[in-house]
Coordinates of N, CA, C and O in Angstrom, one line a residue:
M1 N 11.6 6.7 -4.4 CA 12.4 5.6 -4.4 C 11.2 4.6 -4.0 O 10.6 4.9 -2.9
G2 N 11.5 2.6 -4.3 CA 9.9 2.1 -3.5 C 10.0 1.7 -2.9 O 11.3 1.4 -2.2
S3 N 9.3 0.3 -1.8 CA 10.5 0.2 -0.9 C 11.2 -1.0 -1.4 O 10.6 -1.9 -2.1
P4 N 11.4 -1.3 -0.5 CA 12.1 -3.0 -0.5 C 11.2 -3.7 -1.0 O 10.6 -4.1 -0.6
V5 N 12.3 -5.1 -2.2 CA 11.5 -6.3 -2.3 C 12.2 -8.0 -1.4 O 13.4 -7.5 -1.1
L6 N 10.7 -8.4 -1.3 CA 10.8 -9.5 -0.9 C 11.3 -10.5 -2.0 O 10.2 -10.7 -2.8
K7 N 12.4 -10.6 -2.1 CA 13.8 -11.6 -3.3 C 13.4 -12.5 -3.4 O 13.4 -13.7 -3.8
S8 N 13.5 -13.4 -2.0 CA 13.7 -14.2 -1.6 C 13.2 -15.4 -2.2 O 12.3 -15.3 -1.5
E9 N 13.6 -16.7 -3.1 CA 11.9 -17.3 -3.6 C 11.5 -18.2 -2.1 O 10.7 -18.8 -2.4
K10 N 12.1 -18.8 -1.5 CA 11.3 -19.6 -0.3 C 10.9 -18.5 0.8 O 9.5 -18.7 0.7
I11 N 10.8 -17.4 0.4 CA 10.4 -15.8 1.7 C 8.8 -16.0 0.2 O 7.5 -15.2 1.0
R12 N 8.6 -15.4 -0.9 CA 8.2 -15.8 -2.2 C 7.0 -16.6 -2.3 O 6.0 -16.2 -2.4
A13 N 7.4 -17.8 -1.9 CA 7.0 -18.9 -0.8 C 5.8 -19.6 -0.5 O 5.0 -19.2 -0.1
L14 N 6.1 -18.6 0.5 CA 6.0 -18.8 2.0 C 4.5 -17.6 1.8 O 3.3 -18.2 2.2
L15 N 5.5 -16.6 1.1 CA 4.0 -15.9 1.7 C 3.2 -15.6 1.0 O 1.9 -15.6 0.8
A16 N 3.1 -16.3 -0.5 CA 1.8 -16.9 -2.0 C 1.6 -18.0 -0.6 O 0.0 -17.5 -0.4
R17 N 1.4 -18.5 -0.3 CA 1.0 -19.8 0.8 C 0.3 -19.2 1.5 O -1.1 -19.9 2.2
N18 N 0.6 -18.1 2.3 CA 0.4 -17.7 4.2 C -1.3 -16.8 3.4 O -2.7 -16.8 3.9
I19 N -0.7 -16.2 2.4 CA -1.6 -15.9 1.3 C -2.9 -16.2 1.0 O -4.7 -16.2 1.4
N20 N -3.0 -17.2 0.2 CA -3.4 -18.0 -0.2 C -4.2 -19.0 0.4 O -5.5 -18.8 0.7
A21 N -4.4 -19.3 1.4 CA -4.7 -19.8 3.1 C -5.7 -18.5 3.1 O -6.5 -19.2 4.2
M22 N -5.6 -17.6 3.2 CA -5.9 -16.7 4.1 C -7.0 -16.3 3.1 O -8.4 -15.6 3.7
L23 N -6.8 -16.2 1.8 CA -8.0 -16.1 1.4 C -9.1 -17.0 1.2 O -9.9 -16.8 1.0
E24 N -8.9 -18.2 1.5 CA -9.6 -19.0 1.5 C -9.8 -19.4 3.0 O -11.3 -19.2 2.5
T25 N -9.7 -18.7 3.6 CA -10.7 -17.9 5.1 C -11.8 -17.4 4.9 O -12.2 -17.9 5.5
L26 N -11.1 -16.5 4.5 CA -12.1 -15.3 4.4 C -12.6 -15.4 3.0 O -14.0 -14.3 2.6
Q27 N -12.8 -16.2 1.7 CA -13.7 -16.8 0.9 C -13.2 -15.5 0.1 O -15.2 -14.8 -0.2
W28 N -12.2 -15.0 0.1 CA -12.0 -13.8 -0.8 C -11.8 -14.7 -2.2 O -11.2 -15.4 -2.6
S29 N -12.2 -13.8 -3.2 CA -10.9 -13.8 -4.2 C -9.7 -12.6 -4.5 O -9.8 -12.0 -3.8
E30 N -8.8 -13.3 -5.3 CA -7.2 -12.8 -5.9 C -8.6 -11.5 -5.9 O -7.7 -9.8 -5.6
N31 N -8.9 -10.9 -6.3 CA -9.9 -9.2 -6.6 C -10.6 -9.0 -5.9 O -9.9 -7.4 -5.8
E32 N -10.9 -9.4 -5.6 CA -11.0 -9.0 -3.9 C -10.1 -8.6 -3.1 O -10.4 -7.6 -2.4
L33 N -8.8 -9.6 -2.7 CA -7.8 -8.4 -1.7 C -8.1 -7.3 -2.6 O -6.7 -6.7 -2.6
A34 N -7.6 -8.2 -3.9 CA -6.4 -6.6 -4.7 C -7.6 -5.2 -4.6 O -7.3 -4.3 -4.1
R35 N -8.7 -5.8 -4.6 CA -9.7 -4.0 -3.8 C -9.4 -3.9 -2.9 O -9.6 -2.9 -2.7
R36 N -9.8 -4.7 -1.9 CA -9.5 -4.2 -0.6 C -7.6 -3.5 0.0 O -8.2 -2.9 1.2
S37 N -7.3 -3.7 -0.4 CA -5.6 -4.1 -0.5 C -5.5 -1.9 -1.0 O -4.3 -1.8 -1.1
N38 N -6.1 -2.4 -2.1 CA -5.1 -1.4 -2.7 C -3.6 -1.7 -3.9 O -3.3 -0.7 -4.3
V39 N -3.7 -2.8 -4.1 CA -3.0 -3.9 -4.8 C -2.9 -4.0 -6.0 O -4.0 -4.9 -6.5
S40 N -2.7 -3.6 -7.1 CA -3.1 -3.8 -8.4 C -3.0 -5.7 -8.0 O -2.8 -6.3 -8.5
Q41 N -4.4 -5.7 -9.5 CA -4.2 -7.6 -9.2 C -3.9 -7.9 -10.2 O -3.6 -9.5 -10.0
K42 N -2.8 -7.9 -10.9 CA -1.9 -8.8 -11.6 C -0.5 -8.3 -10.5 O -0.6 -9.6 -10.5
Q43 N -0.4 -8.2 -9.6 CA 0.8 -7.8 -8.5 C -0.2 -8.5 -7.5 O 0.6 -9.7 -7.1
V44 N -1.3 -8.9 -6.5 CA -2.2 -9.2 -6.5 C -1.8 -11.3 -6.9 O -1.5 -12.1 -6.2
N45 N -1.7 -11.5 -8.5 CA -1.6 -12.7 -8.9 C -0.3 -13.1 -8.9 O -0.5 -15.0 -8.3
N46 N 0.1 -12.1 -9.4 CA 1.8 -12.7 -9.3 C 2.3 -13.0 -7.6 O 2.8 -13.5 -7.3
I47 N 2.1 -12.0 -6.7 CA 2.3 -12.6 -5.2 C 2.0 -13.8 -4.6 O 2.2 -14.6 -4.5
C48 N 0.8 -14.2 -5.3 CA 0.0 -15.2 -5.2 C 0.6 -16.6 -5.8 O 0.2 -17.1 -5.2
A49 N 1.2 -16.4 -6.6 CA 2.2 -17.7 -7.0 C 2.5 -17.7 -7.6 O 4.1 -18.2 -7.7
A50 N 3.6 -16.0 -6.6 CA 5.0 -16.2 -6.4 C 6.1 -16.7 -7.2 O 7.4 -16.7 -7.4
R51 N 5.3 -16.2 -7.8 CA 5.9 -14.9 -9.7 C 7.4 -14.4 -9.6 O 7.8 -13.7 -9.6
T52 N 7.0 -13.5 -8.7 CA 7.6 -11.7 -8.3 C 8.3 -11.9 -7.0 O 6.7 -12.6 -6.0
G53 N 8.5 -10.8 -6.7 CA 9.3 -10.7 -5.4 C 7.8 -9.3 -4.9 O 6.6 -9.3 -5.6
C54 N 8.0 -9.1 -3.3 CA 7.4 -8.1 -3.0 C 8.0 -7.3 -2.8 O 8.9 -7.2 -1.6
G55 N 6.7 -5.6 -2.8 CA 7.4 -4.8 -1.8 C 7.0 -5.2 -1.2 O 5.5 -5.4 -0.5
I56 N 7.9 -4.3 0.3 CA 7.3 -4.4 1.6 C 5.5 -3.6 2.3 O 5.2 -4.0 2.8
D57 N 5.8 -2.5 1.3 CA 4.7 -1.5 1.2 C 3.2 -1.9 1.0 O 2.1 -2.4 1.4
A58 N 3.0 -3.1 0.0 CA 2.5 -4.3 -1.0 C 1.8 -4.9 0.3 O 0.8 -5.6 0.4
R59 N 3.1 -5.6 1.0 CA 2.9 -6.8 1.8 C 2.2 -6.0 3.2 O 1.3 -6.8 3.6
D60 N 2.8 -4.8 3.7 CA 1.8 -4.4 4.0 C -0.2 -3.7 4.0 O -0.8 -4.3 5.4
A61 N 0.2 -3.4 3.0 CA -1.5 -2.9 3.1 C -2.3 -4.5 2.2 O -3.6 -4.6 3.1
I62 N -1.9 -5.9 1.9 CA -2.4 -6.6 2.0 C -2.5 -7.2 3.9 O -3.7 -7.8 3.1
A63 N -1.6 -7.0 4.4 CA -2.4 -7.5 5.5 C -3.3 -6.4 6.1 O -3.9 -7.1 7.0
T64 N -2.5 -5.3 6.5 CA -4.1 -4.7 6.2 C -5.4 -4.6 6.3 O -6.2 -5.5 7.0
A65 N -5.8 -5.2 5.0 CA -6.5 -5.8 4.0 C -6.9 -6.5 5.0 O -8.6 -7.3 5.2
M66 N -6.6 -7.6 5.2 CA -7.2 -9.6 5.8 C -6.6 -9.7 7.2 O -7.2 -10.1 8.1
A67 N -6.6 -8.0 7.4 CA -6.9 -7.7 9.1 C -5.7 -8.9 9.7 O -6.0 -9.6 10.7
V68 N -4.6 -8.5 9.2 CA -3.2 -9.7 10.7 C -2.0 -8.9 10.0 O -1.6 -7.5 9.9
Q69 N -1.5 -8.5 11.1 CA 0.2 -8.4 11.2 C 0.5 -8.5 9.9 O 1.6 -9.6 9.3
P70 N 1.5 -8.1 9.2 CA 2.3 -7.9 8.1 C 3.6 -9.4 7.4 O 3.9 -10.5 7.5
W71 N 3.8 -9.6 9.5 CA 5.3 -10.7 9.9 C 4.4 -11.8 10.0 O 4.7 -12.9 9.4
Q72 N 3.0 -11.7 10.0 CA 2.7 -13.0 10.4 C 2.6 -14.0 8.7 O 2.1 -15.1 8.4
L73 N 2.3 -12.9 7.7 CA 2.8 -14.1 5.8 C 3.7 -14.6 6.2 O 3.1 -14.6 4.9
I74 N 5.1 -14.2 6.9 CA 5.9 -14.5 5.9 C 6.4 -15.7 7.6 O 8.0 -15.5 7.1
V75 N 5.1 -15.5 8.1 CA 6.0 -16.4 9.3 C 5.5 -18.2 8.7 O 5.1 -19.0 8.5
T76 N 7.2 -19.5 8.7 CA 6.4 -20.4 8.3 C 5.7 -21.5 9.6 O 6.2 -21.2 11.4
G77 N 4.5 -22.5 9.4 CA 4.0 -22.9 10.7 C 3.2 -22.5 10.7 O 2.0 -23.0 11.8
L78 N 3.1 -21.0 10.7 CA 1.9 -20.1 11.7 C 0.6 -20.5 10.8 O 0.3 -20.3 9.8
H79 N -0.5 -21.1 10.8 CA -1.9 -21.2 11.0 C -2.8 -20.6 10.7 O -3.5 -20.5 11.8
L80 N -2.6 -19.4 9.5 CA -3.3 -18.1 9.4 C -4.3 -18.4 9.4 O -5.4 -17.9 10.5
H81 N -5.3 -19.7 9.1 CA -6.6 -19.6 8.6 C -7.0 -20.5 9.3 O -8.6 -20.6 9.8
T82 N -6.1 -20.9 11.0 CA -6.9 -21.7 11.8 C -6.4 -20.0 13.1 O -7.2 -19.9 14.7
E83 N -6.0 -19.3 13.5 CA -5.7 -18.4 14.0 C -7.4 -17.5 14.8 O -7.5 -17.2 15.8
V84 N -7.9 -17.5 13.9 CA -9.1 -16.9 14.2 C -10.5 -17.2 13.5 O -9.7 -17.3 12.5
P85 N -10.9 -17.2 14.3 CA -12.1 -17.8 13.5 C -13.1 -17.3 12.3 O -13.0 -16.0 12.3
T86 N -12.8 -17.8 11.5 CA -13.6 -17.5 10.4 C -15.1 -15.8 10.7 O -14.3 -15.2 10.2
R87 N -15.8 -15.5 11.6 CA -16.5 -14.2 11.9 C -15.5 -13.5 11.7 O -16.2 -12.8 11.6
M88 N -14.6 -13.9 13.2 CA -14.2 -12.2 13.7 C -13.1 -12.4 12.5 O -12.8 -11.1 12.3
S89 N -12.5 -12.6 11.9 CA -11.6 -13.1 10.6 C -12.4 -11.6 10.1 O -11.6 -10.9 9.4
R90 N -13.0 -12.1 9.9 CA -14.0 -11.3 8.7 C -14.2 -10.0 8.9 O -14.6 -8.8 8.9
L91 N -14.8 -9.9 10.5 CA -15.5 -8.4 11.3 C -13.8 -7.8 11.1 O -13.9 -6.8 11.0
L92 N -13.2 -8.2 11.6 CA -11.7 -7.6 11.9 C -11.2 -7.2 10.1 O -10.9 -5.8 10.4
S93 N -11.6 -7.9 8.8 CA -11.2 -7.2 7.4 C -11.9 -6.6 7.6 O -11.6 -5.0 7.1
L94 N -13.6 -6.2 7.7 CA -14.5 -5.0 7.7 C -14.1 -3.9 8.8 O -13.9 -2.7 7.9
C95 N -14.0 -4.0 10.1 CA -12.6 -2.8 10.5 C -11.9 -2.5 9.6 O -12.0 -1.0 10.3
T96 N -11.2 -3.2 10.1 CA -9.5 -2.8 9.0 C -10.0 -1.7 7.7 O -9.1 -1.0 7.5
T97 N -11.1 -2.0 6.9 CA -11.6 -1.9 5.5 C -12.2 -0.2 5.8 O -12.6 -0.3 4.5
A98 N -12.5 -0.1 7.1 CA -14.0 0.2 6.8 C -14.0 2.3 6.9 O -12.7 2.5 7.3
S99 N -14.7 2.4 6.7 CA -14.3 4.7 5.9 C -14.2 4.8 7.6 O -14.4 4.1 8.6
R100 N -13.4 6.1 8.2 CA -13.6 6.3 9.1 C -14.9 6.8 10.1 O -14.9 6.6 10.6
E101 N -16.2 7.6 9.4 CA -17.4 7.3 9.6 C -17.6 6.2 10.0 O -18.0 5.7 11.8
D102 N -17.6 4.8 9.6 CA -18.0 3.8 9.9 C -17.0 3.2 10.7 O -18.0 2.2 11.7
A103 N -16.1 3.5 11.4 CA -15.3 3.3 11.7 C -15.5 3.5 13.4 O -15.6 2.2 14.5
T104 N -16.2 4.3 13.7 CA -16.1 5.3 14.4 C -17.4 4.7 15.2 O -17.7 4.4 16.6
K105 N -18.0 4.2 14.2 CA -19.5 3.5 14.6 C -19.8 2.3 15.6 O -20.0 1.9 16.6
I106 N -18.5 1.9 14.8 CA -18.2 -0.1 15.3 C -18.2 0.7 16.4 O -18.2 -0.5 17.1
E107 N -17.1 1.5 16.6 CA -16.2 1.0 17.8 C -17.3 1.8 19.2 O -17.0 1.4 20.4
T108 N -18.3 2.5 18.5 CA -19.0 2.8 19.9 C -20.1 2.0 20.5 O -21.1 1.9 20.8
L109 N -20.7 1.5 18.8 CA -21.3 -0.9 19.2 C -20.4 -1.2 19.9 O -20.9 -1.5 21.0
L110 N -18.8 -1.8 20.1 CA -18.3 -2.1 21.1 C -18.1 -1.9 22.3 O -18.5 -2.6 23.2
K111 N -18.3 -0.5 23.1 CA -17.8 0.2 23.8 C -19.3 0.2 24.6 O -19.6 -0.5 25.3
D112 N -20.5 0.4 23.6 CA -22.0 0.1 24.4 C -22.0 -1.1 24.5 O -22.5 -2.4 25.3
H113 N -21.5 -2.5 24.0 CA -21.7 -3.7 24.2 C -21.1 -4.8 25.5 O -21.2 -5.4 25.9
A114 N -19.9 -3.3 25.7 CA -19.4 -4.1 26.1 C -19.7 -3.5 27.9 O -19.2 -4.3 29.0
R115 N -20.2 -2.3 28.3 CA -21.1 -2.2 29.6 C -21.6 -3.1 29.9 O -21.9 -2.8 30.4
K116 N -22.2 -4.0 29.0 CA -23.2 -4.5 29.7 C -23.2 -6.3 30.1 O -22.3 -6.4 30.0

């Protein structure tokens, strides 16, 4: 059985608006989001255009790829593109999509930097 689907037209429009704002901030294409989230390009396109409902699993994968919490993608009035500076947003995105080995290296670098 698949995950529940966000069927409400208002929620789909809000999700699309917030994802599109984040894509602009991150300077990502829909294809890049699909690659990083492991959600099909067709589904990402449909979500960004608010054409179809979105499963919770897909929403969670997209949020993880974009380094935000899933709930942030469906909150009215939340200005995702101004919440986190672009450089920090890119860094967070890289960290959340890094391999386990790279994530360990990043964590070590951050700990070393914090000691200085």
